mmCIF file of C-alpha atoms in Angstrom:
data_model
loop_
_atom_site.group_PDB
_atom_site.id
_atom_site.type_symbol
_atom_site.label_atom_id
_atom_site.label_comp_id
_atom_site.label_asym_id
_atom_site.label_seq_id
_atom_site.Cartn_x
_atom_site.Cartn_y
_atom_site.Cartn_z
ATOM 1 C CA MET A 604 -77.991 6.582 52.201
ATOM 2 C CA THR A 605 -76.959 8.801 49.333
ATOM 3 C CA THR A 606 -74.365 11.512 49.728
ATOM 4 C CA LYS A 607 -76.044 13.881 47.273
ATOM 5 C CA LYS A 608 -76.472 17.361 48.699
ATOM 6 C CA THR A 609 -79.849 19.055 48.706
ATOM 7 C CA ILE A 610 -80.721 22.299 46.892
ATOM 8 C CA ALA A 611 -83.987 24.107 47.659
ATOM 9 C CA ILE A 612 -85.038 26.430 44.818
ATOM 10 C CA ASP A 613 -87.661 29.162 45.082
ATOM 11 C CA MET A 614 -90.217 29.651 42.283
ATOM 12 C CA ASP A 615 -91.396 33.280 42.080
ATOM 13 C CA GLY A 616 -88.576 35.569 40.991
ATOM 14 C CA VAL A 617 -86.125 32.665 40.698
ATOM 15 C CA LEU A 618 -87.492 29.995 38.358
ATOM 16 C CA ALA A 619 -90.160 32.436 37.155
ATOM 17 C CA ASN A 620 -89.707 35.985 35.887
ATOM 18 C CA ASN A 621 -92.350 37.694 38.010
ATOM 19 C CA MET A 622 -90.983 41.153 37.203
ATOM 20 C CA GLN A 623 -91.689 40.783 33.484
ATOM 21 C CA HIS A 624 -95.166 39.466 34.257
ATOM 22 C CA TYR A 625 -95.959 42.444 36.538
ATOM 23 C CA LEU A 626 -94.753 44.823 33.824
ATOM 24 C CA ASP A 627 -96.800 43.051 31.149
ATOM 25 C CA TYR A 628 -99.939 43.103 33.316
ATOM 26 C CA HIS A 629 -99.312 46.813 33.971
ATOM 27 C CA PHE A 630 -99.009 47.484 30.235
ATOM 28 C CA ASN A 631 -102.197 45.536 29.501
ATOM 29 C CA GLU A 632 -104.052 47.509 32.167
ATOM 30 C CA THR A 633 -102.695 51.007 31.509
ATOM 31 C CA GLY A 634 -100.954 51.054 28.138
ATOM 32 C CA GLU A 635 -97.825 52.309 29.894
ATOM 33 C CA ARG A 636 -94.483 50.591 29.357
ATOM 34 C CA ILE A 637 -92.189 50.605 32.393
ATOM 35 C CA SER A 638 -88.665 49.318 31.887
ATOM 36 C CA ALA A 639 -86.735 47.076 34.240
ATOM 37 C CA ALA A 640 -84.126 49.824 34.621
ATOM 38 C CA ASP A 641 -86.717 52.149 36.160
ATOM 39 C CA ILE A 642 -87.665 49.854 39.034
ATOM 40 C CA GLN A 643 -84.355 48.589 40.361
ATOM 41 C CA GLY A 644 -84.309 48.556 44.156
ATOM 42 C CA LEU A 645 -88.035 49.215 44.592
ATOM 43 C CA PRO A 646 -90.133 46.950 46.846
ATOM 44 C CA GLU A 647 -91.777 44.075 44.953
ATOM 45 C CA ILE A 648 -95.278 44.489 46.316
ATOM 46 C CA SER A 649 -95.602 48.251 45.689
ATOM 47 C CA PHE A 650 -93.269 49.227 42.850
ATOM 48 C CA LEU A 651 -96.027 50.076 40.353
ATOM 49 C CA PRO A 652 -97.563 53.591 40.283
ATOM 50 C CA ASP A 653 -100.728 52.143 41.834
ATOM 51 C CA PRO A 654 -99.392 50.555 45.061
ATOM 52 C CA ASN A 655 -102.225 48.006 45.062
ATOM 53 C CA ALA A 656 -101.644 46.875 41.483
ATOM 54 C CA VAL A 657 -99.154 44.045 42.143
ATOM 55 C CA ARG A 658 -101.480 42.381 44.633
ATOM 56 C CA ARG A 659 -104.375 42.848 42.197
ATOM 57 C CA HIS A 660 -102.383 41.223 39.380
ATOM 58 C CA LEU A 661 -101.350 38.322 41.660
ATOM 59 C CA GLN A 662 -105.019 37.650 42.332
ATOM 60 C CA GLN A 663 -105.949 37.347 38.655
ATOM 61 C CA PRO A 664 -106.806 33.759 37.731
ATOM 62 C CA GLY A 665 -104.029 32.540 35.452
ATOM 63 C CA PHE A 666 -101.297 34.883 36.745
ATOM 64 C CA PHE A 667 -99.196 32.077 38.217
ATOM 65 C CA ARG A 668 -100.051 29.590 35.461
ATOM 66 C CA THR A 669 -98.716 31.900 32.746
ATOM 67 C CA LEU A 670 -95.537 33.215 34.385
ATOM 68 C CA PRO A 671 -92.581 33.373 31.995
ATOM 69 C CA ILE A 672 -89.522 31.287 32.882
ATOM 70 C CA ASN A 673 -86.217 32.929 33.672
ATOM 71 C CA PRO A 674 -83.562 32.339 30.989
ATOM 72 C CA ASP A 675 -81.598 29.084 31.360
ATOM 73 C CA ALA A 676 -83.621 27.971 34.409
ATOM 74 C CA GLN A 677 -84.835 24.764 32.753
ATOM 75 C CA GLU A 678 -81.441 23.678 31.462
ATOM 76 C CA VAL A 679 -79.581 24.439 34.692
ATOM 77 C CA VAL A 680 -82.176 22.787 36.950
ATOM 78 C CA ARG A 681 -82.148 19.723 34.689
ATOM 79 C CA ASP A 682 -78.399 19.471 35.144
ATOM 80 C CA LEU A 683 -78.499 20.131 38.915
ATOM 81 C CA ASN A 684 -81.202 17.466 39.226
ATOM 82 C CA GLU A 685 -78.703 14.875 37.984
ATOM 83 C CA ARG A 686 -76.143 15.643 40.670
ATOM 84 C CA PHE A 687 -78.139 16.975 43.647
ATOM 85 C CA HIS A 688 -81.403 16.412 45.464
ATOM 86 C CA VAL A 689 -83.426 19.278 44.046
ATOM 87 C CA PHE A 690 -86.553 20.583 45.772
ATOM 88 C CA ILE A 691 -88.733 23.406 44.479
ATOM 89 C CA VAL A 692 -89.883 25.368 47.529
ATOM 90 C CA SER A 693 -92.546 28.030 47.050
ATOM 91 C CA ALA A 694 -94.320 30.182 49.645
ATOM 92 C CA ALA A 695 -97.533 29.363 47.790
ATOM 93 C CA MET A 696 -99.739 29.387 50.887
ATOM 94 C CA GLU A 697 -99.794 33.197 50.792
ATOM 95 C CA PHE A 698 -101.812 32.834 47.579
ATOM 96 C CA PRO A 699 -103.906 29.700 48.098
ATOM 97 C CA TRP A 700 -105.651 30.178 44.764
ATOM 98 C CA SER A 701 -102.223 29.653 43.192
ATOM 99 C CA LEU A 702 -101.678 26.099 44.471
ATOM 100 C CA ASN A 703 -103.028 24.298 41.423
ATOM 101 C CA GLU A 704 -101.600 26.834 38.985
ATOM 102 C CA LYS A 705 -98.141 26.453 40.482
ATOM 103 C CA TYR A 706 -98.353 22.671 40.394
ATOM 104 C CA GLU A 707 -99.409 22.718 36.740
ATOM 105 C CA TRP A 708 -96.704 25.262 35.852
ATOM 106 C CA LEU A 709 -94.002 23.068 37.398
ATOM 107 C CA ALA A 710 -95.358 19.933 35.730
ATOM 108 C CA GLU A 711 -95.356 21.664 32.331
ATOM 109 C CA HIS A 712 -92.001 23.426 32.440
ATOM 110 C CA PHE A 713 -90.011 21.007 34.608
ATOM 111 C CA PRO A 714 -91.326 17.578 33.518
ATOM 112 C CA PHE A 715 -88.066 15.931 34.617
ATOM 113 C CA LEU A 716 -88.945 16.731 38.255
ATOM 114 C CA ASN A 717 -91.648 14.829 40.085
ATOM 115 C CA TRP A 718 -94.128 15.623 42.817
ATOM 116 C CA LEU A 719 -91.829 14.292 45.525
ATOM 117 C CA GLN A 720 -89.651 17.336 44.818
ATOM 118 C CA PHE A 721 -92.331 20.036 45.243
ATOM 119 C CA VAL A 722 -92.908 21.927 48.505
ATOM 120 C CA PHE A 723 -95.581 24.607 48.917
ATOM 121 C CA CYS A 724 -95.266 26.323 52.265
ATOM 122 C CA GLY A 725 -95.571 29.634 54.078
ATOM 123 C CA ASP A 726 -92.668 30.071 56.484
ATOM 124 C CA LYS A 727 -89.517 28.577 54.938
ATOM 125 C CA SER A 728 -87.785 28.249 58.321
ATOM 126 C CA ILE A 729 -89.047 24.659 58.337
ATOM 127 C CA ILE A 730 -86.930 23.767 55.294
ATOM 128 C CA LYS A 731 -83.782 21.684 55.759
ATOM 129 C CA ALA A 732 -81.359 21.689 52.835
ATOM 130 C CA ASP A 733 -77.723 22.326 52.037
ATOM 131 C CA TYR A 734 -78.431 25.293 49.742
ATOM 132 C CA LEU A 735 -81.355 27.668 49.289
ATOM 133 C CA ILE A 736 -81.661 29.822 46.156
ATOM 134 C CA ASP A 737 -84.200 32.566 46.889
ATOM 135 C CA ASP A 738 -84.823 36.215 46.040
ATOM 136 C CA HIS A 739 -86.173 37.221 49.471
ATOM 137 C CA VAL A 740 -83.935 37.928 52.460
ATOM 138 C CA LYS A 741 -86.740 36.910 54.854
ATOM 139 C CA ASN A 742 -86.375 33.353 53.551
ATOM 140 C CA LEU A 743 -82.572 33.357 53.442
ATOM 141 C CA GLN A 744 -82.035 34.700 56.949
ATOM 142 C CA THR A 745 -83.660 31.755 58.765
ATOM 143 C CA PHE A 746 -81.917 29.175 56.573
ATOM 144 C CA GLU A 747 -79.258 27.044 58.268
ATOM 145 C CA GLY A 748 -77.536 25.852 55.077
ATOM 146 C CA GLU A 749 -75.781 28.010 52.482
ATOM 147 C CA PRO A 750 -78.119 30.865 51.462
ATOM 148 C CA LEU A 751 -77.793 32.178 47.882
ATOM 149 C CA ILE A 752 -79.620 35.344 46.823
ATOM 150 C CA PHE A 753 -80.973 35.283 43.263
ATOM 151 C CA SER A 754 -80.889 38.737 41.708
ATOM 152 C CA CYS A 755 -84.244 40.455 41.293
ATOM 153 C CA PHE A 756 -85.112 44.120 40.818
ATOM 154 C CA HIS A 757 -86.305 44.370 44.415
ATOM 155 C CA ASN A 758 -83.177 42.905 46.052
ATOM 156 C CA ILE A 759 -80.276 44.564 44.214
ATOM 157 C CA ASN A 760 -79.291 46.583 47.292
ATOM 158 C CA GLU A 761 -79.221 43.607 49.657
ATOM 159 C CA SER A 762 -75.796 42.488 50.803
ATOM 160 C CA GLY A 763 -74.609 39.728 53.076
ATOM 161 C CA TYR A 764 -75.485 36.813 50.820
ATOM 162 C CA GLU A 765 -73.619 35.235 47.925
ATOM 163 C CA ARG A 766 -75.360 36.619 44.860
ATOM 164 C CA MET A 767 -76.471 34.670 41.797
ATOM 165 C CA ALA A 768 -76.919 37.197 38.964
ATOM 166 C CA ASP A 769 -78.822 34.699 36.786
ATOM 167 C CA TRP A 770 -79.097 30.965 36.071
ATOM 168 C CA LYS A 771 -75.740 30.888 34.273
ATOM 169 C CA ALA A 772 -74.215 32.106 37.542
ATOM 170 C CA VAL A 773 -76.002 29.303 39.399
ATOM 171 C CA ALA A 774 -74.538 26.745 36.992
ATOM 172 C CA GLN A 775 -71.097 28.259 37.513
ATOM 173 C CA TYR A 776 -71.457 28.234 41.325
ATOM 174 C CA PHE A 777 -72.384 24.553 41.420
ATOM 175 C CA SER A 778 -70.002 23.434 38.672
ATOM 176 C CA GLY A 779 -67.261 22.548 41.112
ATOM 177 C CA LYS A 780 -69.479 21.090 43.826
ATOM 178 C CA MET B 1022 -84.820 34.491 68.297
ATOM 179 C CA THR B 1023 -87.470 32.504 70.110
ATOM 180 C CA THR B 1024 -86.674 29.330 71.969
ATOM 181 C CA LYS B 1025 -89.999 27.655 71.146
ATOM 182 C CA LYS B 1026 -89.525 24.175 69.760
ATOM 183 C CA THR B 1027 -91.081 23.149 66.461
ATOM 184 C CA ILE B 1028 -93.663 20.383 65.979
ATOM 185 C CA ALA B 1029 -94.513 19.150 62.474
ATOM 186 C CA ILE B 1030 -97.914 17.438 62.344
ATOM 187 C CA ASP B 1031 -99.170 15.233 59.509
ATOM 188 C CA MET B 1032 -102.750 15.585 58.240
ATOM 189 C CA ASP B 1033 -104.058 12.304 56.781
ATOM 190 C CA GLY B 1034 -104.420 9.676 59.490
ATOM 191 C CA VAL B 1035 -103.251 12.088 62.201
ATOM 192 C CA LEU B 1036 -105.386 15.236 62.209
ATOM 193 C CA ALA B 1037 -107.915 13.509 59.965
ATOM 194 C CA ASN B 1038 -109.567 10.123 60.422
ATOM 195 C CA ASN B 1039 -108.942 8.687 56.977
ATOM 196 C CA MET B 1040 -109.821 5.157 58.099
ATOM 197 C CA GLN B 1041 -113.388 6.109 58.971
ATOM 198 C CA HIS B 1042 -113.716 7.971 55.670
ATOM 199 C CA TYR B 1043 -112.491 4.939 53.661
ATOM 200 C CA LEU B 1044 -114.972 2.714 55.532
ATOM 201 C CA ASP B 1045 -117.825 5.174 54.950
ATOM 202 C CA TYR B 1046 -117.014 5.439 51.231
ATOM 203 C CA HIS B 1047 -116.887 1.632 51.077
ATOM 204 C CA PHE B 1048 -120.311 1.374 52.726
ATOM 205 C CA ASN B 1049 -121.775 3.969 50.375
ATOM 206 C CA GLU B 1050 -120.416 2.081 47.370
ATOM 207 C CA THR B 1051 -121.165 -1.513 48.418
ATOM 208 C CA GLY B 1052 -123.596 -1.483 51.351
ATOM 209 C CA GLU B 1053 -121.070 -3.503 53.340
ATOM 210 C CA ARG B 1054 -120.006 -2.397 56.799
ATOM 211 C CA ILE B 1055 -116.403 -3.207 57.692
ATOM 212 C CA SER B 1056 -115.321 -2.563 61.257
ATOM 213 C CA ALA B 1057 -112.044 -1.045 62.377
ATOM 214 C CA ALA B 1058 -111.246 -4.261 64.243
ATOM 215 C CA ASP B 1059 -111.234 -6.215 60.968
ATOM 216 C CA ILE B 1060 -108.540 -4.165 59.277
ATOM 217 C CA GLN B 1061 -105.873 -3.725 61.934
ATOM 218 C CA GLY B 1062 -102.393 -4.171 60.469
ATOM 219 C CA LEU B 1063 -103.510 -4.153 56.825
ATOM 220 C CA PRO B 1064 -101.805 -1.830 54.299
ATOM 221 C CA GLU B 1065 -103.583 1.512 53.918
ATOM 222 C CA ILE B 1066 -103.715 1.607 50.140
ATOM 223 C CA SER B 1067 -105.115 -1.906 49.619
ATOM 224 C CA PHE B 1068 -107.014 -2.954 52.741
ATOM 225 C CA LEU B 1069 -110.469 -2.961 51.120
ATOM 226 C CA PRO B 1070 -111.761 -6.082 49.307
ATOM 227 C CA ASP B 1071 -111.252 -4.251 45.995
ATOM 228 C CA PRO B 1072 -107.530 -3.365 46.153
ATOM 229 C CA ASN B 1073 -108.086 -0.349 43.884
ATOM 230 C CA ALA B 1074 -110.910 1.084 45.984
ATOM 231 C CA VAL B 1075 -108.864 3.287 48.327
ATOM 232 C CA ARG B 1076 -107.167 5.051 45.444
ATOM 233 C CA ARG B 1077 -110.545 5.439 43.717
ATOM 234 C CA HIS B 1078 -112.051 6.994 46.855
ATOM 235 C CA LEU B 1079 -109.069 9.328 47.259
ATOM 236 C CA GLN B 1080 -109.683 10.598 43.742
ATOM 237 C CA GLN B 1081 -113.323 11.519 44.389
ATOM 238 C CA PRO B 1082 -113.803 15.287 44.426
ATOM 239 C CA GLY B 1083 -114.613 16.228 48.010
ATOM 240 C CA PHE B 1084 -112.865 13.281 49.677
ATOM 241 C CA PHE B 1085 -110.219 15.432 51.372
ATOM 242 C CA ARG B 1086 -112.573 18.366 51.987
ATOM 243 C CA THR B 1087 -114.998 16.196 53.986
ATOM 244 C CA LEU B 1088 -112.567 14.112 56.064
ATOM 245 C CA PRO B 1089 -113.687 13.689 59.685
ATOM 246 C CA ILE B 1090 -111.355 15.039 62.365
ATOM 247 C CA ASN B 1091 -109.721 12.724 64.852
ATOM 248 C CA PRO B 1092 -111.065 13.119 68.409
ATOM 249 C CA ASP B 1093 -109.398 15.888 70.462
ATOM 250 C CA ALA B 1094 -107.162 16.958 67.555
ATOM 251 C CA GLN B 1095 -108.509 20.516 67.509
ATOM 252 C CA GLU B 1096 -108.229 21.096 71.249
ATOM 253 C CA VAL B 1097 -104.747 19.607 71.563
ATOM 254 C CA VAL B 1098 -103.341 21.424 68.516
ATOM 255 C CA ARG B 1099 -104.817 24.688 69.825
ATOM 256 C CA ASP B 1100 -102.947 24.149 73.094
ATOM 257 C CA LEU B 1101 -99.698 23.078 71.424
ATOM 258 C CA ASN B 1102 -99.908 26.141 69.174
ATOM 259 C CA GLU B 1103 -99.624 28.348 72.271
ATOM 260 C CA ARG B 1104 -96.376 26.782 73.448
ATOM 261 C CA PHE B 1105 -94.658 25.489 70.284
ATOM 262 C CA HIS B 1106 -94.102 26.434 66.664
ATOM 263 C CA VAL B 1107 -96.678 24.203 65.021
ATOM 264 C CA PHE B 1108 -96.512 23.297 61.326
ATOM 265 C CA ILE B 1109 -99.021 21.124 59.504
ATOM 266 C CA VAL B 1110 -97.047 19.047 56.997
ATOM 267 C CA SER B 1111 -98.963 17.017 54.436
ATOM 268 C CA ALA B 1112 -97.672 14.921 51.528
ATOM 269 C CA ALA B 1113 -100.381 16.572 49.442
ATOM 270 C CA MET B 1114 -98.393 16.562 46.202
ATOM 271 C CA GLU B 1115 -99.221 12.876 45.707
ATOM 272 C CA PHE B 1116 -102.820 14.004 45.189
ATOM 273 C CA PRO B 1117 -102.533 17.405 43.472
ATOM 274 C CA TRP B 1118 -106.305 17.691 43.145
ATOM 275 C CA SER B 1119 -106.378 17.747 46.953
ATOM 276 C CA LEU B 1120 -104.340 20.941 47.388
ATOM 277 C CA ASN B 1121 -107.269 23.343 47.588
ATOM 278 C CA GLU B 1122 -109.432 20.891 49.533
ATOM 279 C CA LYS B 1123 -106.721 20.427 52.143
ATOM 280 C CA TYR B 1124 -106.159 24.169 52.447
ATOM 281 C CA GLU B 1125 -109.901 24.777 52.936
ATOM 282 C CA TRP B 1126 -110.175 21.894 55.422
ATOM 283 C CA LEU B 1127 -107.353 23.325 57.549
ATOM 284 C CA ALA B 1128 -108.787 26.854 57.380
ATOM 285 C CA GLU B 1129 -112.201 25.583 58.495
ATOM 286 C CA HIS B 1130 -111.193 23.223 61.279
ATOM 287 C CA PHE B 1131 -108.024 24.925 62.536
ATOM 288 C CA PRO B 1132 -108.864 28.644 62.208
ATOM 289 C CA PHE B 1133 -106.353 29.496 64.943
ATOM 290 C CA LEU B 1134 -103.519 28.436 62.611
ATOM 291 C CA ASN B 1135 -102.491 30.578 59.654
ATOM 292 C CA TRP B 1136 -101.073 29.926 56.215
ATOM 293 C CA LEU B 1137 -97.504 30.449 57.410
ATOM 294 C CA GLN B 1138 -97.923 27.161 59.288
ATOM 295 C CA PHE B 1139 -99.024 24.986 56.348
ATOM 296 C CA VAL B 1140 -96.637 22.845 54.293
ATOM 297 C CA PHE B 1141 -97.746 20.687 51.361
ATOM 298 C CA CYS B 1142 -94.906 18.532 50.114
ATOM 299 C CA GLY B 1143 -93.994 15.146 48.708
ATOM 300 C CA ASP B 1144 -90.815 13.861 50.331
ATOM 301 C CA LYS B 1145 -90.764 14.924 53.992
ATOM 302 C CA SER B 1146 -86.988 14.484 54.280
ATOM 303 C CA ILE B 1147 -86.762 18.231 53.575
ATOM 304 C CA ILE B 1148 -88.595 19.074 56.825
ATOM 305 C CA LYS B 1149 -86.610 20.452 59.758
ATOM 306 C CA ALA B 1150 -88.377 20.364 63.124
ATOM 307 C CA ASP B 1151 -87.865 19.145 66.680
ATOM 308 C CA TYR B 1152 -90.776 16.691 66.564
ATOM 309 C CA LEU B 1153 -92.728 14.970 63.774
ATOM 310 C CA ILE B 1154 -96.091 13.325 64.474
ATOM 311 C CA ASP B 1155 -96.875 11.042 61.524
ATOM 312 C CA ASP B 1156 -98.551 7.702 60.835
ATOM 313 C CA HIS B 1157 -96.126 6.557 58.126
ATOM 314 C CA VAL B 1158 -92.712 5.072 58.878
ATOM 315 C CA LYS B 1159 -91.385 6.292 55.512
ATOM 316 C CA ASN B 1160 -91.762 9.859 56.814
ATOM 317 C CA LEU B 1161 -90.457 9.141 60.318
ATOM 318 C CA GLN B 1162 -87.327 7.301 59.236
ATOM 319 C CA THR B 1163 -85.721 10.246 57.415
ATOM 320 C CA PHE B 1164 -86.577 12.695 60.199
ATOM 321 C CA GLU B 1165 -83.653 14.078 62.207
ATOM 322 C CA GLY B 1166 -85.699 15.288 65.185
ATOM 323 C CA GLU B 1167 -87.826 13.197 67.552
ATOM 324 C CA PRO B 1168 -90.151 10.983 65.469
ATOM 325 C CA LEU B 1169 -93.535 10.083 67.009
ATOM 326 C CA ILE B 1170 -95.762 7.483 65.370
ATOM 327 C CA PHE B 1171 -99.490 8.238 65.548
ATOM 328 C CA SER B 1172 -101.532 5.047 65.797
ATOM 329 C CA CYS B 1173 -103.474 4.067 62.698
ATOM 330 C CA PHE B 1174 -104.902 0.720 61.625
ATOM 331 C CA HIS B 1175 -102.118 0.244 59.088
ATOM 332 C CA ASN B 1176 -99.195 0.885 61.469
ATOM 333 C CA ILE B 1177 -100.120 -1.056 64.625
ATOM 334 C CA ASN B 1178 -97.329 -3.583 64.060
ATOM 335 C CA GLU B 1179 -94.600 -0.985 63.568
ATOM 336 C CA SER B 1180 -92.085 -0.689 66.365
ATOM 337 C CA GLY B 1181 -89.053 1.490 66.904
ATOM 338 C CA TYR B 1182 -90.884 4.789 67.361
ATOM 339 C CA GLU B 1183 -92.528 6.319 70.401
ATOM 340 C CA ARG B 1184 -96.218 5.675 69.853
ATOM 341 C CA MET B 1185 -99.054 8.165 70.305
ATOM 342 C CA ALA B 1186 -102.280 6.141 70.692
ATOM 343 C CA ASP B 1187 -104.479 9.206 70.144
ATOM 344 C CA TRP B 1188 -104.527 12.984 70.634
ATOM 345 C CA LYS B 1189 -104.911 12.660 74.412
ATOM 346 C CA ALA B 1190 -101.602 10.768 74.365
ATOM 347 C CA VAL B 1191 -100.052 13.608 72.351
ATOM 348 C CA ALA B 1192 -101.238 16.119 74.945
ATOM 349 C CA GLN B 1193 -99.759 13.934 77.686
ATOM 350 C CA TYR B 1194 -96.426 13.546 75.854
ATOM 351 C CA PHE B 1195 -95.987 17.293 75.451
ATOM 352 C CA SER B 1196 -97.398 18.283 78.841
ATOM 353 C CA GLY B 1197 -93.992 18.314 80.487
ATOM 354 C CA LYS B 1198 -92.081 19.842 77.571
#
């Protein structure tokens, strides 16, 4: 038995920059540019002027396949993968049309991971790991290991969890572990 | 917090009768009927005369979507779902083309479950539950809860796990819990 600890890492909002993608889809649809500064603290699913727009964008074929990657995510996950058991854990079942897109996105951008490390689920309370990096409190609050909140526009006012401002902060947090 | 216990249930070979499907695909391809009695104790991936046939059948579009259901699986899971937290946990990542087929199969045959209860993964060591019903020792041996082996042709010689001969046996096992 190995003594490596296990890190579960969320996809949307953590590996992927969903916020930028929402804003780009909004610009393509309306011609209006909204800045990240304008939306801090707003709820993810209804922060656009049209409260149905985020869900509509999520349902576009290709949305999940073309998500931009958060800065430094690839490099830091590659390093963590050397020293920890890394699992990518996504609540993909909420968007079943996304299953293949998410798999292909992971295979393209994280080729050093393999399918044994991917988990697509709904309720993350079934996940057992030492650490969970996630942007949603609903996932962190049922987690029995060490929950780490990854900063996203929608969660900046949440407290009670150790906060990772970005992937450089994640690297720093795990550097001594 | 609820006090319901959690049961993780495998799909292939447990909810679904993969053996019958392999034998039907073999008959369709070769005209040869092989009986269940002839294959007891043989390895799942190479039990057919052509050792590559199982993998070839698994890769056929529609294989996972058209799997027959094991007897009594629907009725027993419906009952368990009233008294336990039920999760369906499938190592679907090994066959990424199966993701949508498996989702649709579950939605059709187990409409009383919802997407929050589905988990598609690779390595099941990340699963936390009180019970795991699975036909593969590799999944049972890393499980920290109560592992239950579900009888399949390929596992009849495995010992060391409490054995569920069929879904009626599962109902019996959980009747007093």
